[in-house]
mmCIF file of C-alpha atoms in Angstrom:
data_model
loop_
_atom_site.group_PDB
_atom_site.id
_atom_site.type_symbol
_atom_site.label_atom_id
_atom_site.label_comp_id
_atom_site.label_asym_id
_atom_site.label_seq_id
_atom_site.Cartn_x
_atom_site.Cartn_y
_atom_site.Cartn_z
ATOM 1 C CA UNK J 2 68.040 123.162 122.252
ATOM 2 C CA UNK J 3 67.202 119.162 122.228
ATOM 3 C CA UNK J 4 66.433 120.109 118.199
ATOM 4 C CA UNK J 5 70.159 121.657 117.454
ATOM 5 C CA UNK J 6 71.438 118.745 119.639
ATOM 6 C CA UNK J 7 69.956 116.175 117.708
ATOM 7 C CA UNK J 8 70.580 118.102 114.401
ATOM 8 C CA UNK J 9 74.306 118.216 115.370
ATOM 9 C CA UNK J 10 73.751 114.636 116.431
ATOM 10 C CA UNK J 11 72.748 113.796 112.946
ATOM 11 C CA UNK J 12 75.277 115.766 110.841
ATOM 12 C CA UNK J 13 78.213 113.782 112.798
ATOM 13 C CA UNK J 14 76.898 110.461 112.146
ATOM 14 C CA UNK J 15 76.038 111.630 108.289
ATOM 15 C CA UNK J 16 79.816 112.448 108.446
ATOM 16 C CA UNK J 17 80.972 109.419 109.643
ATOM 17 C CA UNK J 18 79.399 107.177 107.696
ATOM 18 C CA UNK J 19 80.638 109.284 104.560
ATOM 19 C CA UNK J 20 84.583 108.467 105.650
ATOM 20 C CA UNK J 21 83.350 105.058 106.041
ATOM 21 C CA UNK J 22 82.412 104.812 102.793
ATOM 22 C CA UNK J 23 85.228 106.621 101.225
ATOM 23 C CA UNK J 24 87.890 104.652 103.332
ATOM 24 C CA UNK J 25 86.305 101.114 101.988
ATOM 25 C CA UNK J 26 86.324 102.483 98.644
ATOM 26 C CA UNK J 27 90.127 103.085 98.721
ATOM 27 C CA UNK J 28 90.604 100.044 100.659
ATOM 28 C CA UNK J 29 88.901 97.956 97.415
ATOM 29 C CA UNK J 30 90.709 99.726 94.746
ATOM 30 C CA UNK J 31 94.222 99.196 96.787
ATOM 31 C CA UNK J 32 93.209 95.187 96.483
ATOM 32 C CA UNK J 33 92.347 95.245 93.158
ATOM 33 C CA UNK J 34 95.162 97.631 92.352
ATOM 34 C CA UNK J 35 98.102 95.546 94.483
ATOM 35 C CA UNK J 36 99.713 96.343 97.868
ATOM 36 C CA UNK J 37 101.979 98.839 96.195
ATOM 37 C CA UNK J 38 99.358 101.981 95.146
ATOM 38 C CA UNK J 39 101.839 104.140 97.157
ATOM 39 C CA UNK J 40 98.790 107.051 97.111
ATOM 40 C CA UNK J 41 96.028 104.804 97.939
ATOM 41 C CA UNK J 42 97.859 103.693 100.967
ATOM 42 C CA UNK J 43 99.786 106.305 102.682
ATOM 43 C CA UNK J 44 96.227 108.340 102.676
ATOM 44 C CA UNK J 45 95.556 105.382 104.728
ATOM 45 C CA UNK J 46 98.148 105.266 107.055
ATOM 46 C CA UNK J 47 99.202 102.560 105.942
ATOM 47 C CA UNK J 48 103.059 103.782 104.817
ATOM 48 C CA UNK J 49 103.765 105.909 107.979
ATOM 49 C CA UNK J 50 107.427 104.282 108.080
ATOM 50 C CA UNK J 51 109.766 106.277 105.555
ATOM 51 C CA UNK J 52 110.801 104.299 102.378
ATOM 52 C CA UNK J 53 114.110 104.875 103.024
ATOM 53 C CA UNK J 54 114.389 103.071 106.317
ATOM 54 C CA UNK J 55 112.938 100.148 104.829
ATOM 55 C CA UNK J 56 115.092 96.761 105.886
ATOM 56 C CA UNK J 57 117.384 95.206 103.138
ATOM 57 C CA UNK J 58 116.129 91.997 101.440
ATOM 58 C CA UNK J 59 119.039 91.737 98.813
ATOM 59 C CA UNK J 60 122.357 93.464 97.608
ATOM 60 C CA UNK J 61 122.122 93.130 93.993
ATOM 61 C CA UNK J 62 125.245 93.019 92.100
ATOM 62 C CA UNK J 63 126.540 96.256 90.584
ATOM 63 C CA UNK J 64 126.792 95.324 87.185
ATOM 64 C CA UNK J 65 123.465 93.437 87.166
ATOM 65 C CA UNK J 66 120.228 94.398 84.915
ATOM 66 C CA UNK J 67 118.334 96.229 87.564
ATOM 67 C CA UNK J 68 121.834 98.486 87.683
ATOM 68 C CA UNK J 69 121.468 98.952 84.581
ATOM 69 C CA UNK J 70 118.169 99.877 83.883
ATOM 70 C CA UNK J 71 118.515 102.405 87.142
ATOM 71 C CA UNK J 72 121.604 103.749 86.226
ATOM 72 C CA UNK J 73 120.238 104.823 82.404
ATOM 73 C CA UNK J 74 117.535 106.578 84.576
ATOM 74 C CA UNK J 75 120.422 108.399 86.165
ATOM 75 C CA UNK J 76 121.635 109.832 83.016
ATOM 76 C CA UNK J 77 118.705 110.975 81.776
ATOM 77 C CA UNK J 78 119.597 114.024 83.694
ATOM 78 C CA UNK J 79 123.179 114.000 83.155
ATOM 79 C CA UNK J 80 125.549 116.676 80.938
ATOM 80 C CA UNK J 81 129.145 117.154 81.919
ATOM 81 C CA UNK J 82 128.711 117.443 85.524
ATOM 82 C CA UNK J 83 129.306 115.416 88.345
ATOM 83 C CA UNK J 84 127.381 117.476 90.640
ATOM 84 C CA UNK J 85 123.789 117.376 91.796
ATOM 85 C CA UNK J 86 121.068 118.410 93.230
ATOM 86 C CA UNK J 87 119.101 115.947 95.915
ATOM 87 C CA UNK J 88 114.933 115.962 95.402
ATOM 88 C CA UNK J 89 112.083 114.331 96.666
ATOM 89 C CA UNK J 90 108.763 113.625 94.656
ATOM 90 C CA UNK J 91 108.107 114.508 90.924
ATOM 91 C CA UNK J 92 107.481 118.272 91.252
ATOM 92 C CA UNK J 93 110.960 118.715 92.770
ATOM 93 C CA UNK J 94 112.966 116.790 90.268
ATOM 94 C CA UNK J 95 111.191 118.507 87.371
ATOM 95 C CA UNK J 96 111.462 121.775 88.602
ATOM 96 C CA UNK J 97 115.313 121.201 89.279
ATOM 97 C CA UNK J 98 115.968 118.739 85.966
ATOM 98 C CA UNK J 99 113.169 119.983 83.197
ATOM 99 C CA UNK J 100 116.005 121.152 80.655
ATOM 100 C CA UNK J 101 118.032 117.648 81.436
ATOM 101 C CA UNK J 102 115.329 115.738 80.987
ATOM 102 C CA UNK J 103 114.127 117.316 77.794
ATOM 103 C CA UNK J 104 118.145 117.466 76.605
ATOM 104 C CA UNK J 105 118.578 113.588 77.548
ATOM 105 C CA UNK J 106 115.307 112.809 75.330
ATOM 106 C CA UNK J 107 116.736 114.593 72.610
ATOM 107 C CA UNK J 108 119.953 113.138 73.069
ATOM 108 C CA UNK J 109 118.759 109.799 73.184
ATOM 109 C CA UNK J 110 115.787 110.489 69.962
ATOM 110 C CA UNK J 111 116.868 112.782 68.202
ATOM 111 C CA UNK J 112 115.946 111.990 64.589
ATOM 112 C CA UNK J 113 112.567 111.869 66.284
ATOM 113 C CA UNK J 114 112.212 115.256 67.689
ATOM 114 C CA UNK J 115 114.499 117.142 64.418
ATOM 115 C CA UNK J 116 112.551 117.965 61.390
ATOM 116 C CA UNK J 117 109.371 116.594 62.444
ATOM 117 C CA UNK J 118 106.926 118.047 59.757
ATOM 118 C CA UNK J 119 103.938 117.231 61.291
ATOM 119 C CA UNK J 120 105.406 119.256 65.192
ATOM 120 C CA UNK J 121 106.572 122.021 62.342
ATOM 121 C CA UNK J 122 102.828 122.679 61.124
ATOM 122 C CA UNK J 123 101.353 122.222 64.448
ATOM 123 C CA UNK J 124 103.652 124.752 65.458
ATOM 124 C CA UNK J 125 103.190 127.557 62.764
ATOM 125 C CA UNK J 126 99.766 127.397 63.055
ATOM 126 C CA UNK J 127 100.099 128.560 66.478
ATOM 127 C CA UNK J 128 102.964 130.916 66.080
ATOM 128 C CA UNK J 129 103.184 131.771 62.345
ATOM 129 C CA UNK J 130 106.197 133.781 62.590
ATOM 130 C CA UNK J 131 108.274 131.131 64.123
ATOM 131 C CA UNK J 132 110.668 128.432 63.101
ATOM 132 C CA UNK J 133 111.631 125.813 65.071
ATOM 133 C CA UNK J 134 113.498 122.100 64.013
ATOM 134 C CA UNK J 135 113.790 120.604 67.090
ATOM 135 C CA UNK J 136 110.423 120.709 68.710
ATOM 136 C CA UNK J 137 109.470 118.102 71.799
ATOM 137 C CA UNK J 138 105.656 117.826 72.513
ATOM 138 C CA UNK J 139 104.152 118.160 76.083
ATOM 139 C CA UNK J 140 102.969 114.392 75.758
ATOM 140 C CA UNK J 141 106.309 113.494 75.141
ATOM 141 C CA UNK J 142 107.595 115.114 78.237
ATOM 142 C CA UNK J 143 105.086 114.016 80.612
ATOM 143 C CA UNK J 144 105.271 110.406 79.755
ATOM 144 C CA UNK J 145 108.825 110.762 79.978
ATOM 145 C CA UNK J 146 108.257 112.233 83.268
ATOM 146 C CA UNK J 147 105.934 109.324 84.877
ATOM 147 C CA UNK J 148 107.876 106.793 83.070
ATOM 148 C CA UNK J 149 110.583 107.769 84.974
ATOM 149 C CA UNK J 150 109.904 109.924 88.344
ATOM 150 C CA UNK J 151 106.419 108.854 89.003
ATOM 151 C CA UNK J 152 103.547 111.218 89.701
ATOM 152 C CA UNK J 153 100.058 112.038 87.381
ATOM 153 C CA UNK J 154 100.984 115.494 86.675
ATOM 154 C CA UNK J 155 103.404 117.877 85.605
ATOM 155 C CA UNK J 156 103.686 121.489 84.936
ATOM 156 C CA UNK J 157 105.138 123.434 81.853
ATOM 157 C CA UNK J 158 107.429 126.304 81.449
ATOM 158 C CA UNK J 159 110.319 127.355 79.751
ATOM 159 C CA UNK J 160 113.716 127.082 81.199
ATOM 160 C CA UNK J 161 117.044 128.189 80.301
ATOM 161 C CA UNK J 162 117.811 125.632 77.939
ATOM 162 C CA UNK J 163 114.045 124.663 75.820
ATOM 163 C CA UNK J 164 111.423 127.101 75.590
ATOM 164 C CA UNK J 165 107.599 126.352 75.840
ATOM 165 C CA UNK J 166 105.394 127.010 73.424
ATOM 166 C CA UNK J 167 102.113 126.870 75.350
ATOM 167 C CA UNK J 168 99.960 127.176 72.454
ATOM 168 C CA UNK J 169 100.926 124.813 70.369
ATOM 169 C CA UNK J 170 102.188 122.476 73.757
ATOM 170 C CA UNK J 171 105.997 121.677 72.636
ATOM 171 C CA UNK J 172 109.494 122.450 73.711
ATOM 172 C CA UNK J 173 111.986 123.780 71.514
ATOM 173 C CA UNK J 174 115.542 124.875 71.683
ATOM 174 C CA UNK J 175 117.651 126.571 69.641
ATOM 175 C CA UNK J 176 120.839 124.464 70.214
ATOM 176 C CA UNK J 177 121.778 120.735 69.513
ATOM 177 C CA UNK J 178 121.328 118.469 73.043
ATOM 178 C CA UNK J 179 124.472 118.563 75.229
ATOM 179 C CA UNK J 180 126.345 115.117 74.617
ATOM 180 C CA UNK J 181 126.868 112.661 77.837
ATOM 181 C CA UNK J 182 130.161 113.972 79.787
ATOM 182 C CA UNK J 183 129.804 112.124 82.681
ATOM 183 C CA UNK J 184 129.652 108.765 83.916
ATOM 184 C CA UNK J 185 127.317 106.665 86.391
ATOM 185 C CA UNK J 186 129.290 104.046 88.643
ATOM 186 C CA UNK J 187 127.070 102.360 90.995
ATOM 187 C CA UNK J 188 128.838 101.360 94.014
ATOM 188 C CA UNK J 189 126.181 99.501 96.024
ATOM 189 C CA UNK J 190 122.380 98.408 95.207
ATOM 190 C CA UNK J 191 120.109 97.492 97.774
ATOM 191 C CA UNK J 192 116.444 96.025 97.411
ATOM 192 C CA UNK J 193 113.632 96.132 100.000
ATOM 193 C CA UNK J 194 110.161 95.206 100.062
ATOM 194 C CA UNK J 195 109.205 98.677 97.730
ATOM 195 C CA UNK J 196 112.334 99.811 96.687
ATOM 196 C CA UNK J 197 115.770 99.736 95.153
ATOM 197 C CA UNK J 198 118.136 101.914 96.917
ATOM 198 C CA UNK J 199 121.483 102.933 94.255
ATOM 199 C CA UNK J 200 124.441 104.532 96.036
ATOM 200 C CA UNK J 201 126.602 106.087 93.147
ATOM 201 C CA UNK J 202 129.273 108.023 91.934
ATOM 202 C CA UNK J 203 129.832 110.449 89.065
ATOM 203 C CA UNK J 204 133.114 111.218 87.299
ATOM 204 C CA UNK J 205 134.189 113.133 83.955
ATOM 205 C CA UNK J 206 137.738 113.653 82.864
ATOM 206 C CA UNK J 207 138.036 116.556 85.535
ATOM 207 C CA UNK J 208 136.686 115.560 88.606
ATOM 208 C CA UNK J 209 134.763 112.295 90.376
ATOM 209 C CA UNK J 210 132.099 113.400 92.836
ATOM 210 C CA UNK J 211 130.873 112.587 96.328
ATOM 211 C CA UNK J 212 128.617 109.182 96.824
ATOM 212 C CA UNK J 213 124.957 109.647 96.063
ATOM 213 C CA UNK J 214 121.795 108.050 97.119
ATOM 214 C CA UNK J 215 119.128 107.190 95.237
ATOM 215 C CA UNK J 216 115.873 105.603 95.755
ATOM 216 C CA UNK J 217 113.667 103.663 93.049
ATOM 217 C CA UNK J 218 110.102 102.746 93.961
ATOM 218 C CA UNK J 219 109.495 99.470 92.534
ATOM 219 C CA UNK J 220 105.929 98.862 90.277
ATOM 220 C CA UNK J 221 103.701 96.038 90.268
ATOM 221 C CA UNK J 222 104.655 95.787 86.336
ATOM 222 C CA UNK J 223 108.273 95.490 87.668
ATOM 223 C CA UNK J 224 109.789 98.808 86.293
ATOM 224 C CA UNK J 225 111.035 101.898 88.695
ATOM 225 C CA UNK J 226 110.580 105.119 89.199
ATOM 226 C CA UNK J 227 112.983 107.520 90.237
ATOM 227 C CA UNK J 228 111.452 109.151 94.060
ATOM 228 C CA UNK J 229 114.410 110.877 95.918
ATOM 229 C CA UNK J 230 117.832 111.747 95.762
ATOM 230 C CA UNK J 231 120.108 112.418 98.670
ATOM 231 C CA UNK J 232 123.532 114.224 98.268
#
């Protein structure tokens, strides 16, 4: 009995000393990293408060740079539409937005991702029955994706728009990229301590939609990435 206790005894300080460890690890890489490694510190604790309800440090003006740059973010995954869906995190707006991201790259590059020999080749070596002009690669996409929305990883699959071709890792689709229909207004920015908070509107030559609410996380290289939408 007195050996199990002791045993036991053992194991739990073996544990604990293990989390220590682990916890001043994470606390050195968040100082060498800056305050704002988001990951680093809400697995700390340290960002129990929601981002959302941080207070207000500044209204920006609507028509300033920071609109802007936030507002081109915003039609990355625009078409004709005014209406959206709301997300939170990376997974969420790629799984909702993977065409309209892939169709506003196109839109926006397109003499890079038409006729691009080199994609072509890659791609018939993997699928020599196929031909495809407009091919996007996976690398493409995901930087796109962290550029933009954040995260360190992001899934693949064909939607109804581009298709994947997982063995040769590029998106294709048969049909030019929808042109821009519909226009970002941004009717008030907001900046806290770790975030830029854009309410806006969209409007076409049809209809003008409800407000939204979106909300940036800033980075310590002073870009944004997209982290929730509310509608």
């Amino acid at each position: 009995m007195y050996r199990r206790y002791y045993g036991r005894k053992r194991r739990i300080r073996m544990g604990t000393l293990l989390l220590l460890i682990l916890v001043s690890s994470l606390l050195l890489v968040s100082c060498v990293a800056g305050s704002n490694v988001l990951w680093v510190r809400g697995l700390l604790g340290l960002d129990v408060g929601d981002y959302a309800a941080e207070p207000v440090t500044k209204v920006l003006e609507n028509d300033s740079d920071t609109a802007a740059e936030l507002r081109s973010t915003v039609e990355l995954i625009l078409q004709s539409g005014v209406q959206l869906q709301g997300f939170s995190g990376t997974g969420e707006a790629v799984a909702l937005y993977r065409d309209a991201i892939l169709n506003g790259m196109l839109r926006s590059s397109y003499a890079l991702y038409a006729g691009n020999r080199q994609a072509q080749n890659a791609v018939k070596e993997a699928y020599p029955y196929m031909c495809a002009s407009t091919l996007i690669s996976k690398a493409d996409f995901e930087n796109t994706v962290f550029r933009y929305f954040g995260g360190t990883d992001v899934s693949h699959e064909s939607g109804e728009m581009f298709s994947y071709l997982d063995r040769a890792g590029f998106y294709t689709s048969p049909t030019q990229a929808l042109r821009l229909g519909a226009t970002v207004t941004v009717m008030r920015l907001e900046e806290t301590a770790h975030t830029y908070r854009m309410e806006f509107i969209l409007s076409n030559v049809d209809e003008t939609s409800l407000p939204y609410t979106a909300l940036f996380v800033k980075r310590e290289d002073g870009t944004a990435y997209w982290k929730a939408l509310e509608t």
